[in-house]
Amino acid sequence: MSAETKQRPPTHSTDTALQREPALTIFQRGAPGRRAFQCPELDVPDVPLQDLLPVHLRRSEPPRLPEVSEPEIVRHYVRLSKRNFDLDSGFYPLGSCTMKHNPRLHERVAALPGHARLHPLQDPERAQGALELMWNLERALSEVSGLPHVCLQPSAGSHGELAGVLLTRAYHEARGETRHKVLTPDTAHGTNPATVTMAGFEVVKIATNPDGGVDLDDLRVKADTDVACLMLTNPNTLGLFDSNIQEIARIVHEVGATLYYDGANLNAVMGLSRPGDMGFDIVHFNLHKSFTQPHGGGGPGSGPIAVSDRIEPFLPVPRIVRNEGSNDDGPRFDLVEDWPGAKSIGRLRGFQGNYGCFVRSYAYIRSLGAPGLKDASETAVLNANYLLARLRQLGVSEHLPLAYGELCLHEFVLSGGPMKRNLKIKTLDLAKRLLDYGYHPPTVYFPLLVEEALMVEPTETETKETLDSFAEALAELLHEAAEDPEIAQNAPYTTPVRRLDEVGAAKHPVIRQSL
Amino acid sequence: MSAETKQRPPTHSTDTALQREPALTIFQRGAPGRRAFQCPELDVPDVPLQDLLPVHLRRSEPPRLPEVSEPEIVRHYVRLSKRNFDLDSGFYPLGSCTMKHNPRLHERVAALPGHARLHPLQDPERAQGALELMWNLERALSEVSGLPHVCLQPSAGSHGELAGVLLTRAYHEARGETRHKVLTPDTAHGTNPATVTMAGFEVVKIATNPDGGVDLDDLRVKADTDVACLMLTNPNTLGLFDSNIQEIARIVHEVGATLYYDGANLNAVMGLSRPGDMGFDIVHFNLHKSFTQPHGGGGPGSGPIAVSDRIEPFLPVPRIVRNEGSNDDGPRFDLVEDWPGAKSIGRLRGFQGNYGCFVRSYAYIRSLGAPGLKDASETAVLNANYLLARLRQLGVSEHLPLAYGELCLHEFVLSGGPMKRNLKIKTLDLAKRLLDYGYHPPTVYFPLLVEEALMVEPTETETKETLDSFAEALAELLHEAAEDPEIAQNAPYTTPVRRLDEVGAAKHPVIRQSL
Amino acid sequence: MLAAIGVSSVQEIFDRQIPREVRLDRPLDLPDGQSEQDVYEHLRALAARNVSAEDELCFLGAGMYDHYVPAIVDMLMERSEFLTPYTPYQPEISQGGLQVMFEYQTAICELTALPVSNASVYEGPSAVASAGYLAKLHNNRSRFVVSAGLHPHTLATLRTYAHGYGIEVVEVPLSGGVTDPEAWAEAIDENTSAAIFAQPNFYGAVEDAAALSAAAKAAGGEQLVTIAQVDPIALGVLAPPGECGVDVAVGEGQSLGNRLDFGGPSFGFFAARESYLRRMPGRIAGETTDVDGRRGFVLTLQTREQHIRREKATSNICTSQALNALAGVVYLSWLGRQGFVELGELLLRRTNYARETLCSLDGVAALHSQPVVREFAVRLDADVAAVRRRCAAAGVNPGADLHALTGRDEDRGGLLVAITERRSRADIDQLVEVLGQAVAAERRGGESGRRVEVGASA
Amino acid sequence: MLAAIGVSSVQEIFDRQIPREVRLDRPLDLPDGQSEQDVYEHLRALAARNVSAEDELCFLGAGMYDHYVPAIVDMLMERSEFLTPYTPYQPEISQGGLQVMFEYQTAICELTALPVSNASVYEGPSAVASAGYLAKLHNNRSRFVVSAGLHPHTLATLRTYAHGYGIEVVEVPLSGGVTDPEAWAEAIDENTSAAIFAQPNFYGAVEDAAALSAAAKAAGGEQLVTIAQVDPIALGVLAPPGECGVDVAVGEGQSLGNRLDFGGPSFGFFAARESYLRRMPGRIAGETTDVDGRRGFVLTLQTREQHIRREKATSNICTSQALNALAGVVYLSWLGRQGFVELGELLLRRTNYARETLCSLDGVAALHSQPVVREFAVRLDADVAAVRRRCAAAGVNPGADLHALTGRDEDRGGLLVAITERRSRADIDQLVEVLGQAVAAERRGGESGRRVEVGASA
Ligand SMILES: Cc1ncc(COP(=O)(O)O)c(C=O)c1O
Ligand SMILES: Cc1ncc(COP(=O)(O)O)c(C=O)c1O
């Protein structure tokens, strides 16, 4: 039933140790003069500070940082960590986020001083290992996406999107065109339209057809020569593959626009189907999703992009090049700001991108290899469809029907509409009650076009046992709600804090510790 | 009140998530064929096994080890870890165990491949860093103990004790004497008498005087020429320094016996008083106490010994020697099995001892230095006396008086006798109820001569705030007991499991998972 | 499992959803999978072909610095509970991460003396570009006036972004190592959306932040947004931007407990005056209470964000740098109130010692005489690339080649030298010796680097 | 705080308790304290002066082996909840550690096919000495008969302990690489407390454990205790001691997920037949239930232990190797049921490949022809020390010098070569090449090792 037990979790506030523990910040601990840091000795002349820095440029008061000992810091943050739910502790079927297991080997290799203490401005000839790693990763991502050119620089998915749309702008401008519109389906993730605006374009929404795909008629109407790009996720945020993808590509290309692939859902199709083969011009990857860079509670991430030949001239700088070395002494790698035909959009950030993430995702790709990546996607899709089937068997879909389609790929979206009407609990209530059952809830209220959406992505690294208990927990939760909807309406009961006043928080923002 | 809050913890079983989680072992998880390990490829000829190993020597059935994936292993043990209380999460005043903070720097340096992947049989000339570290540690321990010769080999305190008593045997035998008795005070830790027996001697108990020290008259009576050694802890397990130590040494040496120092309480006197100066011949250290090697839930530890000149010839092998190198190329270190005058007792274990612990404790000594070590002991003693004073102020000592003396050194022992009589709760009940308050209880029922003993050692790395809240928690707990002793008698309520049936466990031992 | 689904094979699931024509009919052209130990050996071999700050005496800085990262930072970052969760969408089970954000925001506000901070952005240069976007949303003006003292990566990134959201970027030159005050006032007018400078600037020089801000407001009016890219470590000794009339202070957080990692991941910090709160990019953690009155934390002011506001969002950022920001606040707690200042003062003194001793060498001159805190620029009377090669052969990386980074003619011969607390006086003296010999050898007209090596190993 | 205590200074607290004469009236003669970064640099410099298995191709074994330790082992050992608690004296808040012990005991029982295991002892050799003490307590006889095939450190440790508890140790020689069956039967009689051998023995040879046990019981009667020191990794392919008539199986656990650490900490395992349960040394975790009926674990059968039984305890052990035993059970779970056997078979094949190819060299001969699993002994027709030096110069540590370890004349020229899964065929081939050239050079009468290096780098 609940994550590890067969009993129902409590239906009252249990006043656990974590609930009783007041949330004191590190600034509320310690005492004046206490410290952890011992400053290295002053081994140079003790010149008076004012001789080095005029007083008017000087800081007058030390910042009120904590005054705490190392044991206090460790205890504070170790205790704090226990107030987090995490992937290593339980099932985390957060749709669209691909919460797959993060192998610890990746942390070990990323921590090797040769990677971790390498300065980003080290001369390329003395950073050959890093550049070769990046080159190999570029080649692997190119092969997975089916697009020839890769840039690893973007810091996350939405940064990759920005790169992609700016590339589209540069592409059109190079052809002497100024286009103003970018199309996004109403299933699109919020970063898509936000990116479009940031890149100076206007968002035009495309409707979704009854099968959950792009409404071709609406697309045909809106796809005119003022359209710079269509941004698509495929499989889309409904977990469905748009089988009209080739026709879509035709329409978009016909008006001279580019086709952008939001790669957040790549985990469904690695080694099985490639955006490049579908007709996409630009792809972004989320290394922190499909390629298991740990998510860190909100980053770091990494959002490399892959592009077709016609987009390549505009890629951000610097780029990695591989020079065939003179016979025996292997290839040499370099970073360049210019190349034949280059019309780069410039930089998106400092240095070469989130190398630490590259190391982890490259280790992942080397561990799995070609068969392993394909197997990962197949298992991810198998797990999603199995869980969906289990929910049907257990009658859950009576209250939470699949929003679109019959099968799904790596994730699926249920509609809580019937549940809301029949059982009087909202998807939010269901999510909060799931916390008591020991699970991280699926993504809720996204995509927007699904009423009371519940978006479930189990990933390939979960076991059948886990999927079964999760399905049973959902079923049990609905029985519970049928008996007494208030249980879910007032949930959670067992978490370190219970439902929080988000409205109040936004009305009178308190965003730092008062000191 | 309780560790982090000002409220009383619950007085009923709260049915927390951890309590609901059934204790499944790793053997009860997974599924046939599942695995984490990918075997490196067979790159040598695939010779039939029976050609290499006759069938009658072969294993017929694979052991029934778990069949689990890496994600399952990680989740299993991460969840399991949450069922432990630990020093990084809370106050751990376990008397006689010196639960001081374990700086994380020590884990970092111990993990350096040059230390962690060094083979114990590496040629000394290619392990100079390790041997120099061990040499430096020997010198530092010699200086702290005030005894000239050190051997790092023993694996823990009791192993050091065994070394010490065997050294005593060898010392007497070398003088053509066979002695049969070893004296231990009734305050001694259990490992002392157990060691005596294992080393082939007979234990003779020495009484404790009203001040908590050795009863000199009893000692004089029992100290005859059949006595090989007196084993003493100073400060002793009552946290008291035996001010007669010089007279004790005189008596013991007069009959030709050796004086052994159980160093478990060294944290009280580092840089302040030295066993060697008190007249001890042999000392053992607990690196996992005074020198902060993390305790690991029951080891690893390390129990080096320091000895006087007359004991030196008998030290275990191998020993580290330092040879002054030819002028510029510094000193050279070596391991030897023989040296001038050597009559070694031989080996106590394989290789050179728990080097990984040496690295940590050496890093600790380098971090603190001479002033830091002294400061550590002074603060440990200050904290213990402050906590004792706070308990007096809060009236706790009315029910839990100090067993002996007025002040204490690094720890103190209270007697729960009055509490048991006045409030009807035993020291055990108090300890169990403390669990609900979020603390690890002090050591209970040791030393044996104190009725309902409660042995408290706060250590130097705890803050005044922590000591204050602990004192308040104890006071509150006694008020609670005064109102209703059953609360403590039935405690704990909030722990992952509640009181366990230890008698049943011993009567029908189940010591492995049935498969 | 297949039976439950009602298919005969996993293939069937795909066949029924993905058209044949767009299916990949061959295996990916990638190496096979490897065992854990083989992958470890491969990644270790790659690492061995990098010369890291562990392998040489490194004076490289120019945006990222080889500070000592205390062991507790690694230990805490590696805890599953911090390493593996997603963004805290369910606050009830994410109080750990949310409180860390709240603490981090507090620390950044203290450092910058500004009242509001978000929970991190990607990194330094893009933080400036995001600050520019904030300015555009705020006053909808058409031009950014930027100091040439900004990091070249910042200038490049800002141009890339600004071209997207349609803002012109005008660069103001330096004079005497700092932003030219006249040119600065000149360039700014009522069409100027933001005036942007770096503190200290790319050449290590401390700018008169208060004067630059005041001049900008005077010329551009109150609606103009003053933006400073600040080095957080320098704030141990420098007047905080909040006290210098700066509206938005952003910067690279790597120095605060994050590894070099060949450039990332680290974090960017973003602090501002109250009035910009609702235009901030990224996550912001806020304090609130739960139904039982317990103190708790949530992601707040989300109406700024893409998942709510979509095309009207103040930024497109979603995944940010939470784990790196955790490292930042743990590091700052480790340094502590006094330690943070002590560190700044140590760097100030060591850096000035290094500049003095280096500039006493023949063929080495200060590129400017402005105050410096932790980094400084010198001009070599020799080919910088050749000199750097000689130093490298002696195990010393003397710093960054200025011209290679800025491409500015006036930077030819320029070397940017950074000092951290890991570089002792002895290390600095070794740099002086090795660099001195390298420059001398080059000026003698470049015979072999052998003498340099001998010198170094002495 | 002083006020509360009622003293004027900390000094006073000491003055009132410790007599002047035994107070230290000077500072300790030790270096001053250092900052974290300085201590790190110092320890790193020391590490850099060790040639570890990361730095050379290492074929050393002889009791400890360079196996790959999976990353999850480090990650779990470093978790505060496992790293920092004391021995689980309060079971209600120590279920994690106690269950780990229970799982560990289960795994050891499976490996050894014996019904009971404790929660770990210090390490291998002292585990044998403790097993000997168990035998003494069990039958109170006067002599141990031990095979010369035991590790020399085991023999030495056993002698040290046995001298203490007063038992004579008689050594039985090997013949043809394994314990001489006649001499073995000869040596054992009704005064023999225990008959002790190693599987595989120190020379890598697989003993006929069943025959040795049967012979021992036949000669010494049922009261005699048969003790085997077994290599746990070899049990992937070898018949487990429990199926060979062994009463007590002990051994060194380092191979199971523990680092080399220059010899420790690791753990010793200790498994036995049911009848010895109440004479086992060390901690034992047992299953039970709590007052509400939940499954739980406790330290059980504590009446064996020193803190209860004091001078009557079955052992003096207190702190043991809990964290290392955790590494052991995590490692075994990672290998898994099939993987454990696959690993054993891989080692068996690679080891035999190595022995064959090495023995095909001129001047290299097998020291015995018995079956070997993961280690084997050869005799060099050259000075072993000199050959090892040459190999070292070529980046290869070819294995241990047998004579240096045993001091036995018949071991002169002996080299003990260990193979782990980290030593690929290519590595073995490199060993063969380097060793071959070293032996050749020495037999030619020792000119410089240069040719060896060339060979190696080819
Ligand atoms: C479909 C989709 N697109 C884009 C993104 C944005 O990716 P990132 O968070 O890495 O910026 C996400 C992440 O939630 C996503 O799910
Ligand atoms: C006073 C005393 N002596 C000896 C020991 C035994 O030390 P170890 O556990 O390291 O064997 C202890 C540990 O509890 C102790 O407290």
Tab-separated table of N, CA and C in Angstrom, chain D residues 46-98:
chain	number	residue	atom	x	y	z
D	46	LEU	N	52.250	13.632	1.527
D	46	LEU	CA	52.637	12.310	2.021
D	46	LEU	C	52.107	11.219	1.088
D	47	ALA	N	50.863	11.351	0.698
D	47	ALA	CA	50.261	10.352	-0.202
D	47	ALA	C	51.047	10.272	-1.503
D	48	ALA	N	51.535	11.433	-1.939
D	48	ALA	CA	52.251	11.481	-3.223
D	48	ALA	C	53.572	10.722	-3.144
D	49	ARG	N	54.028	10.452	-1.921
D	49	ARG	CA	55.295	9.724	-1.778
D	49	ARG	C	55.066	8.225	-1.609
D	50	ASN	N	53.844	7.798	-1.827
D	50	ASN	CA	53.535	6.367	-1.852
D	50	ASN	C	53.223	5.955	-3.281
D	51	VAL	N	53.710	4.810	-3.683
D	51	VAL	CA	53.336	4.266	-4.991
D	51	VAL	C	52.177	3.307	-4.762
D	52	SER	N	50.974	3.766	-5.091
D	52	SER	CA	49.796	2.959	-4.803
D	52	SER	C	49.402	2.141	-6.036
D	53	ALA	N	48.392	1.316	-5.860
D	53	ALA	CA	47.904	0.489	-6.967
D	53	ALA	C	47.295	1.364	-8.064
D	54	GLU	N	47.125	2.651	-7.768
D	54	GLU	CA	46.644	3.584	-8.784
D	54	GLU	C	47.817	4.042	-9.656
D	55	ASP	N	49.030	3.874	-9.125
D	55	ASP	CA	50.211	4.424	-9.795
D	55	ASP	C	51.020	3.399	-10.553
D	56	GLU	N	50.822	2.133	-10.268
D	56	GLU	CA	51.609	1.108	-10.966
D	56	GLU	C	50.702	-0.106	-11.213
D	57	LEU	N	51.175	-0.984	-12.055
D	57	LEU	CA	50.437	-2.217	-12.347
D	57	LEU	C	50.781	-3.205	-11.243
D	58	CYS	N	49.846	-3.453	-10.357
D	58	CYS	CA	50.155	-4.110	-9.084
D	58	CYS	C	49.627	-5.537	-9.024
D	59	PHE	N	50.534	-6.488	-8.835
D	59	PHE	CA	50.165	-7.894	-8.696
D	59	PHE	C	50.421	-8.400	-7.278
D	60	LEU	N	50.518	-7.452	-6.351
D	60	LEU	CA	50.676	-7.830	-4.943
D	60	LEU	C	49.360	-8.383	-4.407
D	61	GLY	N	49.495	-9.404	-3.558
D	61	GLY	CA	48.315	-9.942	-2.885
D	61	GLY	C	48.735	-10.388	-1.497
D	62	ALA	N	48.888	-11.697	-1.338
D	62	ALA	CA	49.395	-12.229	-0.071
D	62	ALA	C	48.573	-11.765	1.116
D	63	GLY	N	47.271	-11.729	0.954
D	63	GLY	CA	46.406	-11.425	2.091
D	63	GLY	C	45.490	-10.246	1.835
D	64	MET	N	45.937	-9.289	1.032
D	64	MET	CA	45.074	-8.170	0.672
D	64	MET	C	45.186	-7.933	-0.832
D	65	TYR	N	44.052	-7.552	-1.434
D	65	TYR	CA	43.959	-7.590	-2.884
D	65	TYR	C	43.327	-6.319	-3.441
D	66	ASP	N	43.855	-5.891	-4.591
D	66	ASP	CA	43.393	-4.659	-5.215
D	66	ASP	C	42.140	-4.904	-6.061
D	67	HIS	N	41.049	-5.241	-5.392
D	67	HIS	CA	39.784	-5.386	-6.101
D	67	HIS	C	39.159	-4.021	-6.327
D	68	TYR	N	38.278	-3.941	-7.309
D	68	TYR	CA	37.547	-2.698	-7.547
D	68	TYR	C	36.466	-2.551	-6.476
D	69	VAL	N	36.467	-1.392	-5.815
D	69	VAL	CA	35.434	-1.098	-4.814
D	69	VAL	C	34.373	-0.217	-5.471
D	70	PRO	N	33.151	-0.723	-5.618
D	70	PRO	CA	32.130	0.062	-6.324
D	70	PRO	C	31.814	1.369	-5.589
D	71	ALA	N	31.411	2.345	-6.363
D	71	ALA	CA	31.184	3.686	-5.804
D	71	ALA	C	30.104	3.676	-4.721
D	72	ILE	N	29.128	2.798	-4.839
D	72	ILE	CA	28.049	2.825	-3.828
D	72	ILE	C	28.580	2.436	-2.449
D	73	VAL	N	29.659	1.678	-2.399
D	73	VAL	CA	30.215	1.313	-1.095
D	73	VAL	C	30.728	2.567	-0.394
D	74	ASP	N	31.531	3.370	-1.083
D	74	ASP	CA	32.008	4.623	-0.486
D	74	ASP	C	30.838	5.491	-0.075
D	75	MET	N	29.895	5.637	-0.999
D	75	MET	CA	28.776	6.539	-0.740
D	75	MET	C	28.029	6.124	0.532
D	76	LEU	N	27.831	4.831	0.707
D	76	LEU	CA	27.066	4.392	1.875
D	76	LEU	C	27.918	4.458	3.146
D	77	MET	N	29.196	4.126	3.041
D	77	MET	CA	30.066	4.213	4.221
D	77	MET	C	30.200	5.652	4.702
D	78	GLU	N	30.103	6.602	3.761
D	78	GLU	CA	30.282	8.004	4.135
D	78	GLU	C	29.020	8.630	4.698
D	79	ARG	N	27.906	7.938	4.607
D	79	ARG	CA	26.700	8.524	5.185
D	79	ARG	C	26.867	8.659	6.691
D	80	SER	N	26.609	9.849	7.193
D	80	SER	CA	26.756	10.120	8.625
D	80	SER	C	26.111	9.027	9.466
D	81	GLU	N	24.960	8.579	9.037
D	81	GLU	CA	24.178	7.627	9.837
D	81	GLU	C	24.892	6.294	10.007
D	82	PHE	N	25.795	5.978	9.099
D	82	PHE	CA	26.592	4.755	9.258
D	82	PHE	C	27.996	5.069	9.777
D	83	LEU	N	28.512	6.220	9.426
D	83	LEU	CA	29.900	6.556	9.753
D	83	LEU	C	30.095	6.936	11.211
D	84	THR	N	29.158	7.674	11.784
D	84	THR	CA	29.452	8.326	13.066
D	84	THR	C	28.792	7.741	14.327
D	85	PRO	N	27.898	6.764	14.258
D	85	PRO	CA	27.375	6.244	15.539
D	85	PRO	C	28.387	5.354	16.256
D	86	TYR	N	28.144	5.146	17.554
D	86	TYR	CA	28.934	4.186	18.312
D	86	TYR	C	28.308	2.804	18.116
D	87	THR	N	28.884	1.814	18.789
D	87	THR	CA	28.290	0.479	18.783
D	87	THR	C	26.819	0.583	19.217
D	88	PRO	N	25.921	-0.154	18.601
D	88	PRO	CA	24.487	0.023	18.853
D	88	PRO	C	24.036	-0.451	20.227
D	89	TYR	N	24.313	0.361	21.256
D	89	TYR	CA	23.895	0.000	22.618
D	89	TYR	C	22.429	0.327	22.869
D	90	GLN	N	21.850	1.197	22.048
D	90	GLN	CA	20.431	1.544	22.195
D	90	GLN	C	19.707	1.075	20.930
D	91	PRO	N	19.218	-0.155	20.924
D	91	PRO	CA	18.707	-0.731	19.669
D	91	PRO	C	17.582	0.067	19.035
D	92	GLU	N	16.764	0.733	19.846
D	92	GLU	CA	15.617	1.448	19.262
D	92	GLU	C	16.047	2.511	18.261
D	93	ILE	N	17.231	3.061	18.450
D	93	ILE	CA	17.703	4.099	17.516
D	93	ILE	C	18.930	3.624	16.734
D	94	SER	N	19.082	2.310	16.654
D	94	SER	CA	20.230	1.750	15.938
D	94	SER	C	19.816	0.617	15.017
D	95	GLN	N	18.558	0.633	14.604
D	95	GLN	CA	18.076	-0.478	13.773
D	95	GLN	C	18.824	-0.567	12.454
D	96	GLY	N	19.267	0.565	11.943
D	96	GLY	CA	20.009	0.536	10.678
D	96	GLY	C	21.256	-0.305	10.811
D	97	GLY	N	22.091	0.045	11.783
D	97	GLY	CA	23.334	-0.693	11.981
D	97	GLY	C	23.093	-2.138	12.365
D	98	LEU	N	22.102	-2.371	13.197
D	98	LEU	CA	21.837	-3.737	13.645
D	98	LEU	C	21.347	-4.610	12.499
